[in-house]
JSON list of C-alpha atoms in Angstrom, two decimals:
[
{"chain": "A", "resi": 1, "resn": "MET", "atom": "CA", "xyz": [8.55, -9.68, -13.68]},
{"chain": "A", "resi": 2, "resn": "THR", "atom": "CA", "xyz": [4.98, -8.47, -14.03]},
{"chain": "A", "resi": 3, "resn": "LEU", "atom": "CA", "xyz": [4.63, -4.75, -14.63]},
{"chain": "A", "resi": 4, "resn": "THR", "atom": "CA", "xyz": [1.86, -2.70, -13.06]},
{"chain": "A", "resi": 5, "resn": "TRP", "atom": "CA", "xyz": [0.04, 0.47, -14.04]},
{"chain": "A", "resi": 6, "resn": "ASP", "atom": "CA", "xyz": [2.25, 2.28, -11.50]},
{"chain": "A", "resi": 7, "resn": "ASP", "atom": "CA", "xyz": [5.34, 1.05, -13.38]},
{"chain": "A", "resi": 8, "resn": "VAL", "atom": "CA", "xyz": [3.90, 2.35, -16.66]},
{"chain": "A", "resi": 9, "resn": "VAL", "atom": "CA", "xyz": [3.08, 5.71, -15.06]},
{"chain": "A", "resi": 10, "resn": "ALA", "atom": "CA", "xyz": [6.63, 5.99, -13.68]},
{"chain": "A", "resi": 11, "resn": "MET", "atom": "CA", "xyz": [8.11, 5.33, -17.15]},
{"chain": "A", "resi": 12, "resn": "ALA", "atom": "CA", "xyz": [5.82, 7.79, -18.86]},
{"chain": "A", "resi": 13, "resn": "THR", "atom": "CA", "xyz": [5.87, 10.64, -16.38]},
{"chain": "A", "resi": 14, "resn": "ALA", "atom": "CA", "xyz": [9.66, 10.78, -16.66]},
{"chain": "A", "resi": 15, "resn": "LEU", "atom": "CA", "xyz": [8.98, 12.26, -20.12]},
{"chain": "A", "resi": 16, "resn": "PRO", "atom": "CA", "xyz": [8.12, 15.96, -20.57]},
{"chain": "A", "resi": 17, "resn": "GLU", "atom": "CA", "xyz": [4.52, 17.06, -19.93]},
{"chain": "A", "resi": 18, "resn": "VAL", "atom": "CA", "xyz": [3.08, 13.56, -19.41]},
{"chain": "A", "resi": 19, "resn": "ALA", "atom": "CA", "xyz": [0.22, 13.35, -16.94]},
{"chain": "A", "resi": 20, "resn": "GLU", "atom": "CA", "xyz": [-2.19, 10.73, -15.72]},
{"chain": "A", "resi": 21, "resn": "ALA", "atom": "CA", "xyz": [-5.75, 11.21, -16.94]},
{"chain": "A", "resi": 22, "resn": "THR", "atom": "CA", "xyz": [-8.97, 9.32, -17.46]},
{"chain": "A", "resi": 23, "resn": "THR", "atom": "CA", "xyz": [-10.06, 8.33, -20.95]},
{"chain": "A", "resi": 24, "resn": "TRP", "atom": "CA", "xyz": [-13.28, 6.44, -21.63]},
{"chain": "A", "resi": 25, "resn": "GLY", "atom": "CA", "xyz": [-13.55, 5.86, -17.90]},
{"chain": "A", "resi": 26, "resn": "THR", "atom": "CA", "xyz": [-10.16, 4.17, -17.61]},
{"chain": "A", "resi": 27, "resn": "PRO", "atom": "CA", "xyz": [-6.71, 5.31, -16.46]},
{"chain": "A", "resi": 28, "resn": "SER", "atom": "CA", "xyz": [-4.67, 6.84, -19.25]},
{"chain": "A", "resi": 29, "resn": "LEU", "atom": "CA", "xyz": [-1.55, 8.84, -20.00]},
{"chain": "A", "resi": 30, "resn": "LYS", "atom": "CA", "xyz": [-1.50, 12.01, -22.04]},
{"chain": "A", "resi": 31, "resn": "VAL", "atom": "CA", "xyz": [1.27, 14.25, -23.27]},
{"chain": "A", "resi": 32, "resn": "ALA", "atom": "CA", "xyz": [0.23, 17.90, -23.50]},
{"chain": "A", "resi": 33, "resn": "GLY", "atom": "CA", "xyz": [-3.39, 16.69, -23.43]},
{"chain": "A", "resi": 34, "resn": "LYS", "atom": "CA", "xyz": [-3.00, 14.11, -26.23]},
{"chain": "A", "resi": 35, "resn": "LEU", "atom": "CA", "xyz": [-3.60, 10.43, -25.54]},
{"chain": "A", "resi": 36, "resn": "MET", "atom": "CA", "xyz": [-0.57, 8.16, -25.70]},
{"chain": "A", "resi": 37, "resn": "ALA", "atom": "CA", "xyz": [-1.66, 5.10, -23.65]},
{"chain": "A", "resi": 38, "resn": "ARG", "atom": "CA", "xyz": [-4.73, 3.73, -21.90]},
{"chain": "A", "resi": 39, "resn": "LEU", "atom": "CA", "xyz": [-5.12, 0.91, -19.41]},
{"chain": "A", "resi": 40, "resn": "ARG", "atom": "CA", "xyz": [-7.96, -1.26, -20.64]},
{"chain": "A", "resi": 41, "resn": "THR", "atom": "CA", "xyz": [-10.22, -2.57, -17.90]},
{"chain": "A", "resi": 42, "resn": "GLU", "atom": "CA", "xyz": [-12.26, -4.80, -20.17]},
{"chain": "A", "resi": 43, "resn": "ASP", "atom": "CA", "xyz": [-12.11, -8.56, -19.51]},
{"chain": "A", "resi": 44, "resn": "ASP", "atom": "CA", "xyz": [-9.45, -9.05, -22.18]},
{"chain": "A", "resi": 45, "resn": "GLY", "atom": "CA", "xyz": [-7.33, -6.32, -20.55]},
{"chain": "A", "resi": 46, "resn": "GLY", "atom": "CA", "xyz": [-4.08, -4.98, -21.86]},
{"chain": "A", "resi": 47, "resn": "LEU", "atom": "CA", "xyz": [-2.42, -1.62, -22.17]},
{"chain": "A", "resi": 48, "resn": "ALA", "atom": "CA", "xyz": [-3.25, 0.21, -25.40]},
{"chain": "A", "resi": 49, "resn": "VAL", "atom": "CA", "xyz": [-0.16, 2.14, -26.54]},
{"chain": "A", "resi": 50, "resn": "LYS", "atom": "CA", "xyz": [0.01, 4.56, -29.47]},
{"chain": "A", "resi": 51, "resn": "CYS", "atom": "CA", "xyz": [2.49, 3.45, -32.11]},
{"chain": "A", "resi": 52, "resn": "SER", "atom": "CA", "xyz": [3.21, 3.64, -35.81]},
{"chain": "A", "resi": 53, "resn": "ALA", "atom": "CA", "xyz": [1.34, 1.31, -38.16]},
{"chain": "A", "resi": 54, "resn": "ALA", "atom": "CA", "xyz": [4.64, -0.35, -39.12]},
{"chain": "A", "resi": 55, "resn": "ASP", "atom": "CA", "xyz": [5.64, -0.97, -35.49]},
{"chain": "A", "resi": 56, "resn": "LYS", "atom": "CA", "xyz": [2.21, -2.36, -34.65]},
{"chain": "A", "resi": 57, "resn": "GLU", "atom": "CA", "xyz": [2.34, -4.74, -37.60]},
{"chain": "A", "resi": 58, "resn": "ALA", "atom": "CA", "xyz": [5.83, -5.94, -36.66]},
{"chain": "A", "resi": 59, "resn": "LEU", "atom": "CA", "xyz": [5.01, -6.38, -32.96]},
{"chain": "A", "resi": 60, "resn": "VAL", "atom": "CA", "xyz": [1.75, -8.24, -33.52]},
{"chain": "A", "resi": 61, "resn": "ALA", "atom": "CA", "xyz": [3.25, -10.46, -36.24]},
{"chain": "A", "resi": 62, "resn": "GLY", "atom": "CA", "xyz": [6.39, -11.15, -34.20]},
{"chain": "A", "resi": 63, "resn": "PRO", "atom": "CA", "xyz": [7.03, -14.05, -31.84]},
{"chain": "A", "resi": 64, "resn": "ASP", "atom": "CA", "xyz": [6.54, -12.11, -28.58]},
{"chain": "A", "resi": 65, "resn": "PRO", "atom": "CA", "xyz": [3.11, -12.97, -27.08]},
{"chain": "A", "resi": 66, "resn": "ALA", "atom": "CA", "xyz": [3.15, -9.70, -25.07]},
{"chain": "A", "resi": 67, "resn": "TYR", "atom": "CA", "xyz": [1.88, -7.80, -28.13]},
{"chain": "A", "resi": 68, "resn": "TYR", "atom": "CA", "xyz": [-1.53, -8.29, -29.69]},
{"chain": "A", "resi": 69, "resn": "THR", "atom": "CA", "xyz": [-4.57, -6.56, -31.13]},
{"chain": "A", "resi": 70, "resn": "LEU", "atom": "CA", "xyz": [-8.32, -6.97, -31.08]},
{"chain": "A", "resi": 71, "resn": "PRO", "atom": "CA", "xyz": [-10.85, -6.22, -33.82]},
{"chain": "A", "resi": 72, "resn": "HIS", "atom": "CA", "xyz": [-11.67, -2.87, -32.20]},
{"chain": "A", "resi": 73, "resn": "TYR", "atom": "CA", "xyz": [-8.01, -1.81, -32.58]},
{"chain": "A", "resi": 74, "resn": "ASP", "atom": "CA", "xyz": [-7.29, -3.38, -35.97]},
{"chain": "A", "resi": 75, "resn": "ARG", "atom": "CA", "xyz": [-7.56, -0.10, -37.88]},
{"chain": "A", "resi": 76, "resn": "SER", "atom": "CA", "xyz": [-5.97, 2.14, -35.27]},
{"chain": "A", "resi": 77, "resn": "ASN", "atom": "CA", "xyz": [-2.37, 2.84, -34.47]},
{"chain": "A", "resi": 78, "resn": "TYR", "atom": "CA", "xyz": [-2.49, 1.30, -31.00]},
{"chain": "A", "resi": 79, "resn": "VAL", "atom": "CA", "xyz": [-0.88, -1.97, -30.03]},
{"chain": "A", "resi": 80, "resn": "LEU", "atom": "CA", "xyz": [-2.13, -3.89, -27.01]},
{"chain": "A", "resi": 81, "resn": "VAL", "atom": "CA", "xyz": [0.44, -4.95, -24.46]},
{"chain": "A", "resi": 82, "resn": "ASP", "atom": "CA", "xyz": [0.14, -7.72, -21.87]},
{"chain": "A", "resi": 83, "resn": "LEU", "atom": "CA", "xyz": [1.81, -6.27, -18.77]},
{"chain": "A", "resi": 84, "resn": "ASP", "atom": "CA", "xyz": [2.32, -9.78, -17.37]},
{"chain": "A", "resi": 85, "resn": "ARG", "atom": "CA", "xyz": [4.50, -10.73, -20.34]},
{"chain": "A", "resi": 86, "resn": "VAL", "atom": "CA", "xyz": [6.21, -7.62, -21.67]},
{"chain": "A", "resi": 87, "resn": "ASP", "atom": "CA", "xyz": [9.89, -6.90, -21.12]},
{"chain": "A", "resi": 88, "resn": "HIS", "atom": "CA", "xyz": [10.46, -3.75, -19.01]},
{"chain": "A", "resi": 89, "resn": "GLY", "atom": "CA", "xyz": [12.99, -2.29, -21.46]},
{"chain": "A", "resi": 90, "resn": "GLU", "atom": "CA", "xyz": [10.82, -2.94, -24.49]},
{"chain": "A", "resi": 91, "resn": "LEU", "atom": "CA", "xyz": [7.83, -1.28, -22.84]},
{"chain": "A", "resi": 92, "resn": "ALA", "atom": "CA", "xyz": [9.94, 1.74, -21.88]},
{"chain": "A", "resi": 93, "resn": "GLU", "atom": "CA", "xyz": [10.99, 2.07, -25.53]},
{"chain": "A", "resi": 94, "resn": "LEU", "atom": "CA", "xyz": [7.38, 1.72, -26.71]},
{"chain": "A", "resi": 95, "resn": "ILE", "atom": "CA", "xyz": [6.24, 4.37, -24.22]},
{"chain": "A", "resi": 96, "resn": "ALA", "atom": "CA", "xyz": [8.99, 6.74, -25.41]},
{"chain": "A", "resi": 97, "resn": "ASP", "atom": "CA", "xyz": [7.90, 6.16, -29.02]},
{"chain": "A", "resi": 98, "resn": "ALA", "atom": "CA", "xyz": [4.26, 6.83, -28.06]},
{"chain": "A", "resi": 99, "resn": "TRP", "atom": "CA", "xyz": [5.36, 10.09, -26.45]},
{"chain": "A", "resi": 100, "resn": "HIS", "atom": "CA", "xyz": [7.18, 11.10, -29.62]},
{"chain": "A", "resi": 101, "resn": "ILE", "atom": "CA", "xyz": [4.14, 10.34, -31.79]},
{"chain": "A", "resi": 102, "resn": "ALA", "atom": "CA", "xyz": [1.64, 12.15, -29.55]},
{"chain": "A", "resi": 103, "resn": "ALA", "atom": "CA", "xyz": [3.75, 15.10, -28.37]},
{"chain": "A", "resi": 104, "resn": "PRO", "atom": "CA", "xyz": [3.39, 18.45, -30.10]},
{"chain": "A", "resi": 105, "resn": "ALA", "atom": "CA", "xyz": [6.30, 19.61, -32.26]},
{"chain": "A", "resi": 106, "resn": "ARG", "atom": "CA", "xyz": [7.49, 22.14, -29.63]},
{"chain": "A", "resi": 107, "resn": "LEU", "atom": "CA", "xyz": [8.09, 19.27, -27.18]},
{"chain": "A", "resi": 108, "resn": "ARG", "atom": "CA", "xyz": [9.66, 16.95, -29.74]},
{"chain": "A", "resi": 109, "resn": "LYS", "atom": "CA", "xyz": [12.21, 19.68, -30.54]},
{"chain": "A", "resi": 110, "resn": "GLN", "atom": "CA", "xyz": [13.25, 19.74, -26.88]},
{"chain": "A", "resi": 111, "resn": "ARG", "atom": "CA", "xyz": [13.86, 16.00, -26.73]},
{"chain": "A", "resi": 112, "resn": "PRO", "atom": "CA", "xyz": [15.55, 14.25, -29.68]}
]
């Protein structure tokens, strides 16, 4: 099943203090004002999601074609996600991890 931006927003806004925003002229999600994901509108598309360097490496090197990177993102801790291919549960987990990375300590203490 193809996921939409609305699906991503629903997953993310279930987490504390997540709000829709605009970043670099594109729809994004922020937790307490810090970027955690951005919908890319460039021709090559994808959802850029904040993650750890280790998770990015594992996802991009793994067999799932839903995860990839581009030269612009090679040195950043964002993995690109193809919403037409990604598993709903896996994306929900990735969004929760992005929240945990981007959220301030006071919020992380409230949600283990």
